[in-house]
Amino acid sequence: MRRRRRTTRWRCAEAGVISWLDTPREADAPLAGLKVLELARVLAGPWAGQTLADLGADVIKVEGPGGDNTRAWGPPYIERDDGTQEAAYYHACNRGKRSIVADFGNADDLARVKTLAADADVLIENFLTGKLARFGLDYESLAASNPALVYCSITGFGQTGPRRSERGYDFVIQGMSGFMALTGEPQGEPMKHGLAISDLFCGVYASSAIQAALLMRHRTGKGQHIDMSLLDCSVSLLANQAMALFATGENPPRMGNEHLQVSAYGVFPVADGEVVLAPGNDGLFRKLLELLERRDLLDDARFSTNAGRLTNREALRQELSDATRQWTGEALLARCAEAGVPAGPINALDQVFADPQVQERGMKIELAGIPGVRSPFAFSRAKLALDRPSPRKGEHGAD
């Protein structure tokens, strides 16, 4: 039954018959025809929803009477053509969706949401663990009438464990996960990332898990409950730093802009600022010395291997800094590009979007006068569904 109902929906859209997809998303987007119900607000859940929307899913955002909190998280604000304003933050993670307003305490509104869930492919929610069960909107309740539903819960700490009922905020998770212990100058205080990286990566991981569950449903015919935790996602990103702990039994130190396992690899001064140099192996390091005209260091035993360069990190930094200061950033980066040495500028955000490479890739977009940054997917046989700006609160209630 599940597969037949979904096929009918697609055929109705193709024939121009009014269906749940009032304005068909791009037909050749990878997830065209997928219906997603988003009971999420702020960042991690909406980020997962926006990713699926960019991929072509019809994402119906269900907001409470007050709307998503981030609509008011300004300034700065984005002004629409009709003069209304919402926080730029809100527009960063809600593109491509439709919005309805529902008060779960209202019987009619709750019934409407349950009706939508009964025919949804995916549901995303980020309420406190167990809260939606009070309204019959938990996985077990909804799966009883829609066993093919892929239901993704996003919380700070997951559905199990001693902290499962606690609120999880990105800043708190960055501290708990080890991110802050690894970020900042060695003698400075621990620092958070400049982005809400725990929220954002949880959203990215969630969108990947949802698509994996959809593929599994294709094999089994059954949906499932996905349990995503901000803390789990952040711990999973520790990668080589976690392995350094496991290998040595010692906590990796904060390194500032240095690399724990590679040297020379960091920020270096030039005549008009700083640049990033990243010669990640012996061959690239030799190329860097040659283009800097420091061939005298090629035979220096202190720097002939990566292990030696790590041991003599400070001496090497001084030698290289003396050389890089003789160049302008533009000249040094051009020479590195010619020699094949990984290097780049340290851009402010306006410089990022003025970069010819970023412009060629079309990363900045505009929909109905509202700017945004597209999801970073490029397909050979599909395209993104970049056809809707972020919705006004309740804009699609009549649909």
CSV table of C-alpha atoms in Angstrom, one decimal:
chain,number,residue,atom,x,y,z
A,1,MET,CA,0.0,0.0,0.0
A,2,ARG,CA,2.8,2.4,0.9
A,3,ARG,CA,4.5,2.2,-2.5
A,4,ARG,CA,1.2,2.4,-4.4
A,5,ARG,CA,0.1,5.6,-2.5
A,6,ARG,CA,3.4,7.3,-3.2
A,7,THR,CA,3.3,6.4,-6.9
A,8,THR,CA,-0.2,7.9,-7.2
A,9,ARG,CA,1.0,11.1,-5.7
A,10,TRP,CA,3.8,11.4,-8.3
A,11,ARG,CA,1.4,10.6,-11.2
A,12,CYS,CA,-1.1,13.3,-10.0
A,13,ALA,CA,1.7,15.9,-9.9
A,14,GLU,CA,2.9,15.0,-13.4
A,15,ALA,CA,-0.7,15.2,-14.8
A,16,GLY,CA,-1.3,18.6,-13.3
A,17,VAL,CA,-3.9,17.3,-10.8
A,18,ILE,CA,-3.9,19.2,-7.5
A,19,SER,CA,-2.3,17.0,-4.9
A,20,TRP,CA,-0.2,17.5,-1.7
A,21,LEU,CA,2.5,18.9,-3.9
A,22,ASP,CA,0.8,22.2,-4.9
A,23,THR,CA,3.8,23.4,-6.9
A,24,PRO,CA,6.0,20.5,-7.9
A,25,ARG,CA,9.6,20.7,-6.9
A,26,GLU,CA,12.2,20.3,-9.6
A,27,ALA,CA,11.3,16.9,-11.2
A,28,ASP,CA,14.9,16.0,-11.7
A,29,ALA,CA,16.0,16.8,-8.1
A,30,PRO,CA,17.2,13.6,-6.3
A,31,LEU,CA,14.4,13.6,-3.7
A,32,ALA,CA,11.5,14.9,-5.8
A,33,GLY,CA,8.3,13.3,-4.6
A,34,LEU,CA,9.5,12.9,-1.0
A,35,LYS,CA,7.2,14.3,1.7
A,36,VAL,CA,8.9,15.5,4.9
A,37,LEU,CA,7.1,16.8,8.0
A,38,GLU,CA,9.4,19.1,10.1
A,39,LEU,CA,8.5,19.5,13.7
A,40,ALA,CA,11.7,21.3,14.5
A,41,ARG,CA,13.0,24.8,15.2
A,42,VAL,CA,16.2,26.7,15.7
A,43,LEU,CA,19.1,25.1,13.8
A,44,ALA,CA,20.0,21.3,13.9
A,45,GLY,CA,16.5,20.1,12.8
A,46,PRO,CA,15.8,22.9,10.3
A,47,TRP,CA,19.3,22.4,8.8
A,48,ALA,CA,18.5,18.8,8.1
A,49,GLY,CA,15.1,19.8,6.7
A,50,GLN,CA,16.7,22.5,4.5
A,51,THR,CA,19.2,20.0,3.1
A,52,LEU,CA,16.4,17.6,2.1
A,53,ALA,CA,14.4,20.6,0.6
A,54,ASP,CA,17.4,21.6,-1.5
A,55,LEU,CA,17.5,18.0,-2.7
A,56,GLY,CA,13.9,18.2,-3.9
A,57,ALA,CA,11.8,17.0,-0.9
A,58,ASP,CA,8.6,18.8,-0.1
A,59,VAL,CA,9.3,19.9,3.5
A,60,ILE,CA,6.3,21.1,5.5
A,61,LYS,CA,7.5,23.1,8.5
A,62,VAL,CA,5.0,22.9,11.4
A,63,GLU,CA,5.5,26.0,13.6
A,64,GLY,CA,3.8,26.8,16.9
A,65,PRO,CA,1.7,29.9,17.2
A,66,GLY,CA,4.7,32.0,18.0
A,67,GLY,CA,6.7,30.7,15.1
A,68,ASP,CA,10.2,29.3,14.9
A,69,ASN,CA,12.3,31.1,17.6
A,70,THR,CA,14.9,32.1,15.0
A,71,ARG,CA,12.5,34.4,13.2
A,72,ALA,CA,13.2,37.0,15.9
A,73,TRP,CA,16.9,36.3,16.3
A,74,GLY,CA,18.1,39.6,14.9
A,75,PRO,CA,19.4,42.0,14.0
A,76,PRO,CA,20.4,41.6,11.2
A,77,TYR,CA,17.2,41.2,9.4
A,78,ILE,CA,16.2,40.3,5.8
A,79,GLU,CA,13.4,42.4,4.3
A,80,ARG,CA,11.0,40.8,1.9
A,81,ASP,CA,9.6,42.5,-1.2
A,82,ASP,CA,6.5,43.5,0.8
A,83,GLY,CA,8.5,45.1,3.5
A,84,THR,CA,8.1,42.4,6.2
A,85,GLN,CA,11.2,41.4,8.0
A,86,GLU,CA,12.6,38.3,9.7
A,87,ALA,CA,16.0,37.5,11.2
A,88,ALA,CA,18.7,36.6,8.7
A,89,TYR,CA,19.4,33.6,11.0
A,90,TYR,CA,16.0,32.1,10.2
A,91,HIS,CA,16.6,32.4,6.5
A,92,ALA,CA,19.9,30.6,6.8
A,93,CYS,CA,18.2,27.2,7.6
A,94,ASN,CA,14.6,27.3,6.3
A,95,ARG,CA,14.9,27.8,2.5
A,96,GLY,CA,12.7,25.6,0.3
A,97,LYS,CA,10.0,24.7,2.9
A,98,ARG,CA,6.3,25.3,3.3
A,99,SER,CA,5.0,26.5,6.6
A,100,ILE,CA,1.8,25.8,8.6
A,101,VAL,CA,1.0,26.9,12.2
A,102,ALA,CA,-0.3,24.3,14.6
A,103,ASP,CA,-1.0,24.4,18.4
A,104,PHE,CA,-0.6,20.9,19.7
A,105,GLY,CA,-2.9,21.8,22.5
A,106,ASN,CA,-5.7,22.4,20.0
A,107,ALA,CA,-7.5,19.3,19.0
A,108,ASP,CA,-8.2,20.3,15.4
A,109,ASP,CA,-4.6,21.5,14.9
A,110,LEU,CA,-3.2,18.2,16.4
A,111,ALA,CA,-5.5,16.1,14.2
A,112,ARG,CA,-4.3,18.0,11.2
A,113,VAL,CA,-0.6,17.3,12.0
A,114,LYS,CA,-1.4,13.6,12.6
A,115,THR,CA,-3.1,13.5,9.2
A,116,LEU,CA,0.0,14.9,7.6
A,117,ALA,CA,2.2,12.5,9.4
A,118,ALA,CA,0.0,9.5,8.3
A,119,ASP,CA,1.1,10.2,4.7
A,120,ALA,CA,4.6,11.5,5.2
A,121,ASP,CA,7.8,9.7,4.2
A,122,VAL,CA,9.9,11.4,6.8
A,123,LEU,CA,9.3,13.3,10.1
A,124,ILE,CA,12.0,15.4,11.8
A,125,GLU,CA,11.6,16.6,15.3
A,126,ASN,CA,13.8,18.1,18.0
A,127,PHE,CA,11.6,18.3,21.1
A,128,LEU,CA,12.8,17.2,24.5
A,129,THR,CA,12.9,13.4,24.8
A,130,GLY,CA,9.4,12.0,25.4
A,131,LYS,CA,7.5,15.3,25.1
A,132,LEU,CA,5.8,14.5,21.8
A,133,ALA,CA,4.4,11.3,23.3
A,134,ARG,CA,1.9,13.5,25.3
A,135,PHE,CA,0.3,14.4,22.0
A,136,GLY,CA,0.5,11.1,20.2
A,137,LEU,CA,3.2,12.4,17.9
A,138,ASP,CA,6.0,10.1,19.0
A,139,TYR,CA,7.4,7.4,16.7
A,140,GLU,CA,5.4,4.5,18.2
A,141,SER,CA,2.1,6.3,17.9
A,142,LEU,CA,2.6,7.5,14.4
A,143,ALA,CA,4.2,4.3,13.1
A,144,ALA,CA,1.1,2.4,14.1
A,145,SER,CA,-0.8,4.1,11.2
A,146,ASN,CA,2.3,4.7,9.0
A,147,PRO,CA,4.8,1.9,9.4
A,148,ALA,CA,6.9,3.2,6.5
A,149,LEU,CA,7.6,6.4,8.3
A,150,VAL,CA,11.2,7.4,8.8
A,151,TYR,CA,11.1,9.3,12.0
A,152,CYS,CA,14.2,11.3,13.0
A,153,SER,CA,14.6,12.7,16.6
A,154,ILE,CA,17.3,15.3,17.2
A,155,THR,CA,18.2,16.0,20.8
A,156,GLY,CA,21.2,17.2,22.8
A,157,PHE,CA,22.0,13.9,24.4
A,158,GLY,CA,19.9,11.2,22.6
A,159,GLN,CA,17.0,9.0,23.7
A,160,THR,CA,19.0,7.0,26.2
A,161,GLY,CA,21.5,7.7,28.9
A,162,PRO,CA,21.5,9.7,32.2
A,163,ARG,CA,21.3,13.1,30.4
A,164,ARG,CA,18.5,12.1,27.9
A,165,SER,CA,16.0,14.6,29.4
A,166,GLU,CA,18.3,17.6,29.5
A,167,ARG,CA,18.3,20.4,27.0
A,168,GLY,CA,21.3,20.5,24.7
A,169,TYR,CA,22.7,23.7,23.4
A,170,ASP,CA,25.5,24.0,20.8
A,171,PHE,CA,27.8,26.0,23.2
A,172,VAL,CA,27.3,23.5,26.0
A,173,ILE,CA,27.9,20.6,23.6
A,174,GLN,CA,31.1,22.2,22.2
A,175,GLY,CA,32.5,22.3,25.7
A,176,MET,CA,31.4,18.7,26.6
A,177,SER,CA,32.6,17.1,23.4
A,178,GLY,CA,36.2,18.2,23.6
A,179,PHE,CA,35.9,20.8,20.8
A,180,MET,CA,36.8,23.7,23.1
A,181,ALA,CA,39.7,21.9,24.8
A,182,LEU,CA,41.2,21.5,21.3
A,183,THR,CA,40.4,25.0,20.0
A,184,GLY,CA,42.4,28.2,20.8
A,185,GLU,CA,45.9,29.2,21.5
A,186,PRO,CA,48.0,26.9,23.7
A,187,GLN,CA,48.3,29.5,26.5
A,188,GLY,CA,44.8,31.0,26.0
A,189,GLU,CA,41.4,30.0,27.2
A,190,PRO,CA,39.4,27.3,25.5
A,191,MET,CA,37.5,28.6,22.5
A,192,LYS,CA,34.3,27.6,20.8
A,193,HIS,CA,34.1,27.4,17.0
A,194,GLY,CA,33.0,30.5,15.2
A,195,LEU,CA,29.9,28.6,13.9
A,196,ALA,CA,27.3,26.5,15.7
A,197,ILE,CA,29.3,23.5,14.5
A,198,SER,CA,27.6,20.9,16.8
A,199,ASP,CA,24.2,21.9,15.6
A,200,LEU,CA,25.2,22.1,12.0
A,201,PHE,CA,27.0,18.8,11.9
A,202,CYS,CA,24.1,17.1,13.7
A,203,GLY,CA,21.9,18.4,10.9
A,204,VAL,CA,24.2,17.1,8.3
A,205,TYR,CA,24.5,13.7,9.9
A,206,ALA,CA,20.7,13.5,10.4
A,207,SER,CA,20.1,14.2,6.7
A,208,SER,CA,22.5,11.4,5.8
A,209,ALA,CA,20.9,9.0,8.3
A,210,ILE,CA,17.4,9.8,6.9
A,211,GLN,CA,18.5,8.9,3.4
A,212,ALA,CA,20.1,5.7,4.6
A,213,ALA,CA,16.9,4.8,6.3
A,214,LEU,CA,14.9,5.5,3.2
A,215,LEU,CA,17.2,3.2,1.2
A,216,MET,CA,16.7,0.5,3.8
A,217,ARG,CA,12.9,1.1,3.6
A,218,HIS,CA,13.2,0.4,-0.1
A,219,ARG,CA,14.5,-3.0,0.7
A,220,THR,CA,12.3,-3.9,3.7
A,221,GLY,CA,9.2,-1.8,3.2
A,222,LYS,CA,9.5,-0.5,6.8
A,223,GLY,CA,10.5,2.8,8.3
A,224,GLN,CA,12.3,3.3,11.6
A,225,HIS,CA,13.2,5.7,14.4
A,226,ILE,CA,16.5,7.5,14.1
A,227,ASP,CA,18.0,8.8,17.3
A,228,MET,CA,20.4,11.7,16.6
A,229,SER,CA,22.3,13.4,19.5
A,230,LEU,CA,24.3,16.6,19.2
A,231,LEU,CA,26.8,15.2,21.7
A,232,ASP,CA,27.2,11.9,19.7
A,233,CYS,CA,27.7,13.8,16.5
A,234,SER,CA,30.3,16.1,18.0
A,235,VAL,CA,32.2,13.2,19.6
A,236,SER,CA,32.3,11.4,16.3
A,237,LEU,CA,34.0,14.4,14.8
A,238,LEU,CA,37.0,14.1,17.1
A,239,ALA,CA,38.6,11.8,14.4
A,240,ASN,CA,42.4,11.9,14.5
A,241,GLN,CA,42.4,13.8,17.9
A,242,ALA,CA,40.5,10.9,19.5
A,243,MET,CA,43.0,8.5,18.0
A,244,ALA,CA,45.9,10.5,19.4
A,245,LEU,CA,44.4,10.0,22.8
A,246,PHE,CA,43.8,6.3,22.3
A,247,ALA,CA,47.3,5.8,21.0
A,248,THR,CA,49.1,7.7,23.8
A,249,GLY,CA,46.8,7.9,26.7
A,250,GLU,CA,47.4,11.7,26.8
A,251,ASN,CA,45.0,14.5,25.9
A,252,PRO,CA,46.0,16.4,22.7
A,253,PRO,CA,46.9,20.0,23.5
A,254,ARG,CA,45.4,23.1,22.0
A,255,MET,CA,47.5,24.0,19.0
A,256,GLY,CA,46.2,27.3,17.9
A,257,ASN,CA,46.7,27.3,14.1
A,258,GLU,CA,49.3,24.6,14.3
A,259,HIS,CA,48.7,21.0,13.4
A,260,LEU,CA,49.2,18.3,16.0
A,261,GLN,CA,50.7,15.8,13.6
A,262,VAL,CA,52.1,17.8,10.7
A,263,SER,CA,54.7,20.6,10.4
A,264,ALA,CA,55.1,23.1,8.8
A,265,TYR,CA,51.4,23.5,8.5
A,266,GLY,CA,49.8,26.7,9.7
A,267,VAL,CA,49.4,30.5,9.4
A,268,PHE,CA,52.5,32.4,8.2
A,269,PRO,CA,53.2,36.1,8.0
A,270,VAL,CA,53.6,37.9,4.7
A,271,ALA,CA,54.4,41.6,3.9
A,272,ASP,CA,50.7,42.5,3.9
A,273,GLY,CA,49.1,40.1,6.3
A,274,GLU,CA,49.0,36.3,6.8
A,275,VAL,CA,48.4,33.2,4.6
A,276,VAL,CA,47.8,29.5,5.2
A,277,LEU,CA,50.6,27.1,4.1
A,278,ALA,CA,49.8,23.4,4.2
A,279,PRO,CA,52.7,21.3,2.8
A,280,GLY,CA,51.4,18.0,4.1
A,281,ASN,CA,54.2,15.6,3.1
A,282,ASP,CA,58.0,15.6,2.6
A,283,GLY,CA,57.7,16.3,-1.2
A,284,LEU,CA,55.5,19.3,-0.7
A,285,PHE,CA,57.7,20.6,2.0
A,286,ARG,CA,60.7,20.4,-0.3
A,287,LYS,CA,58.8,22.3,-3.0
A,288,LEU,CA,57.9,25.0,-0.4
A,289,LEU,CA,61.6,25.4,0.6
A,290,GLU,CA,62.6,25.7,-3.1
A,291,LEU,CA,60.0,28.4,-4.0
A,292,LEU,CA,61.0,30.3,-0.8
A,293,GLU,CA,64.6,30.0,-2.0
A,294,ARG,CA,65.6,28.3,1.3
A,295,ARG,CA,67.4,25.4,-0.3
A,296,ASP,CA,69.9,25.5,2.6
A,297,LEU,CA,67.3,23.9,4.8
A,298,LEU,CA,66.8,20.9,2.5
A,299,ASP,CA,69.7,19.1,4.0
A,300,ASP,CA,69.1,20.3,7.6
A,301,ALA,CA,68.7,17.1,9.6
A,302,ARG,CA,66.2,18.8,11.9
A,303,PHE,CA,63.7,19.3,9.1
A,304,SER,CA,64.3,16.3,6.8
A,305,THR,CA,61.4,14.3,8.2
A,306,ASN,CA,58.0,15.2,9.5
A,307,ALA,CA,58.9,13.8,12.9
A,308,GLY,CA,61.9,16.0,13.0
A,309,ARG,CA,59.9,19.0,11.9
A,310,LEU,CA,57.5,18.4,14.7
A,311,THR,CA,60.3,18.1,17.3
A,312,ASN,CA,61.8,21.4,15.9
A,313,ARG,CA,58.6,23.1,15.2
A,314,GLU,CA,59.5,26.5,16.6
A,315,ALA,CA,62.8,26.7,14.9
A,316,LEU,CA,61.3,25.8,11.6
A,317,ARG,CA,58.5,28.3,12.0
A,318,GLN,CA,61.0,31.1,12.6
A,319,GLU,CA,63.0,30.1,9.5
A,320,LEU,CA,60.0,30.0,7.3
A,321,SER,CA,58.5,33.2,8.7
A,322,ASP,CA,61.6,35.1,7.9
A,323,ALA,CA,61.3,33.9,4.3
A,324,THR,CA,57.5,34.4,3.9
A,325,ARG,CA,57.7,38.0,5.2
A,326,GLN,CA,59.6,38.9,2.0
A,327,TRP,CA,56.6,38.2,-0.1
A,328,THR,CA,53.2,39.8,-0.5
A,329,GLY,CA,50.3,37.4,0.0
A,330,GLU,CA,49.2,37.5,-3.6
A,331,ALA,CA,52.7,36.8,-4.9
A,332,LEU,CA,53.4,33.9,-2.5
A,333,LEU,CA,50.0,32.3,-3.2
A,334,ALA,CA,50.5,32.6,-6.9
A,335,ARG,CA,53.9,30.9,-6.7
A,336,CYS,CA,52.5,28.2,-4.4
A,337,ALA,CA,49.8,27.5,-6.9
A,338,GLU,CA,52.4,27.2,-9.7
A,339,ALA,CA,54.5,24.8,-7.6
A,340,GLY,CA,51.5,22.7,-6.4
A,341,VAL,CA,52.0,23.6,-2.8
A,342,PRO,CA,48.6,23.8,-0.9
A,343,ALA,CA,48.1,27.4,0.3
A,344,GLY,CA,45.4,29.9,0.6
A,345,PRO,CA,44.3,33.3,1.9
A,346,ILE,CA,42.5,34.0,5.1
A,347,ASN,CA,39.3,35.5,3.8
A,348,ALA,CA,36.7,37.6,5.5
A,349,LEU,CA,33.2,36.6,4.5
A,350,ASP,CA,32.8,39.3,1.9
A,351,GLN,CA,36.0,38.1,0.3
A,352,VAL,CA,34.7,34.5,0.4
A,353,PHE,CA,31.7,35.4,-1.8
A,354,ALA,CA,33.9,37.6,-4.1
A,355,ASP,CA,36.3,34.7,-4.7
A,356,PRO,CA,36.1,33.6,-8.4
A,357,GLN,CA,36.0,29.9,-7.4
A,358,VAL,CA,33.1,30.4,-5.1
A,359,GLN,CA,31.3,32.5,-7.7
A,360,GLU,CA,31.9,29.9,-10.4
A,361,ARG,CA,30.4,27.2,-8.2
A,362,GLY,CA,27.3,29.3,-7.6
A,363,MET,CA,27.4,29.0,-3.8
A,364,LYS,CA,25.5,32.3,-3.2
A,365,ILE,CA,21.9,32.2,-4.4
A,366,GLU,CA,18.9,34.5,-4.4
A,367,LEU,CA,15.3,33.5,-4.2
A,368,ALA,CA,12.6,36.2,-4.4
A,369,GLY,CA,15.1,38.8,-3.3
A,370,ILE,CA,16.3,36.7,-0.3
A,371,PRO,CA,20.0,35.8,-0.5
A,372,GLY,CA,21.3,32.4,0.7
A,373,VAL,CA,24.0,29.8,0.5
A,374,ARG,CA,23.1,26.6,-1.4
A,375,SER,CA,23.7,23.1,-0.2
A,376,PRO,CA,27.1,22.0,-1.6
A,377,PHE,CA,25.9,19.1,-3.9
A,378,ALA,CA,26.7,18.9,-7.6
A,379,PHE,CA,25.2,16.0,-9.6
A,380,SER,CA,25.8,14.8,-13.1
A,381,ARG,CA,22.2,13.8,-13.7
A,382,ALA,CA,20.2,15.8,-11.2
A,383,LYS,CA,20.0,19.3,-9.8
A,384,LEU,CA,19.0,21.0,-6.6
A,385,ALA,CA,15.4,22.4,-6.1
A,386,LEU,CA,16.2,26.0,-5.4
A,387,ASP,CA,12.8,27.3,-6.2
A,388,ARG,CA,11.4,28.6,-2.9
A,389,PRO,CA,12.6,31.1,-0.3
A,390,SER,CA,12.1,30.6,3.4
A,391,PRO,CA,8.3,30.6,4.1
A,392,ARG,CA,6.4,33.2,6.0
A,393,LYS,CA,4.9,31.9,9.2
A,394,GLY,CA,1.8,29.8,8.3
A,395,GLU,CA,2.1,30.9,4.6
A,396,HIS,CA,0.9,27.5,3.3
A,397,GLY,CA,-1.8,26.8,5.8
A,398,ALA,CA,-4.5,26.9,3.0
A,399,ASP,CA,-2.6,24.2,1.0
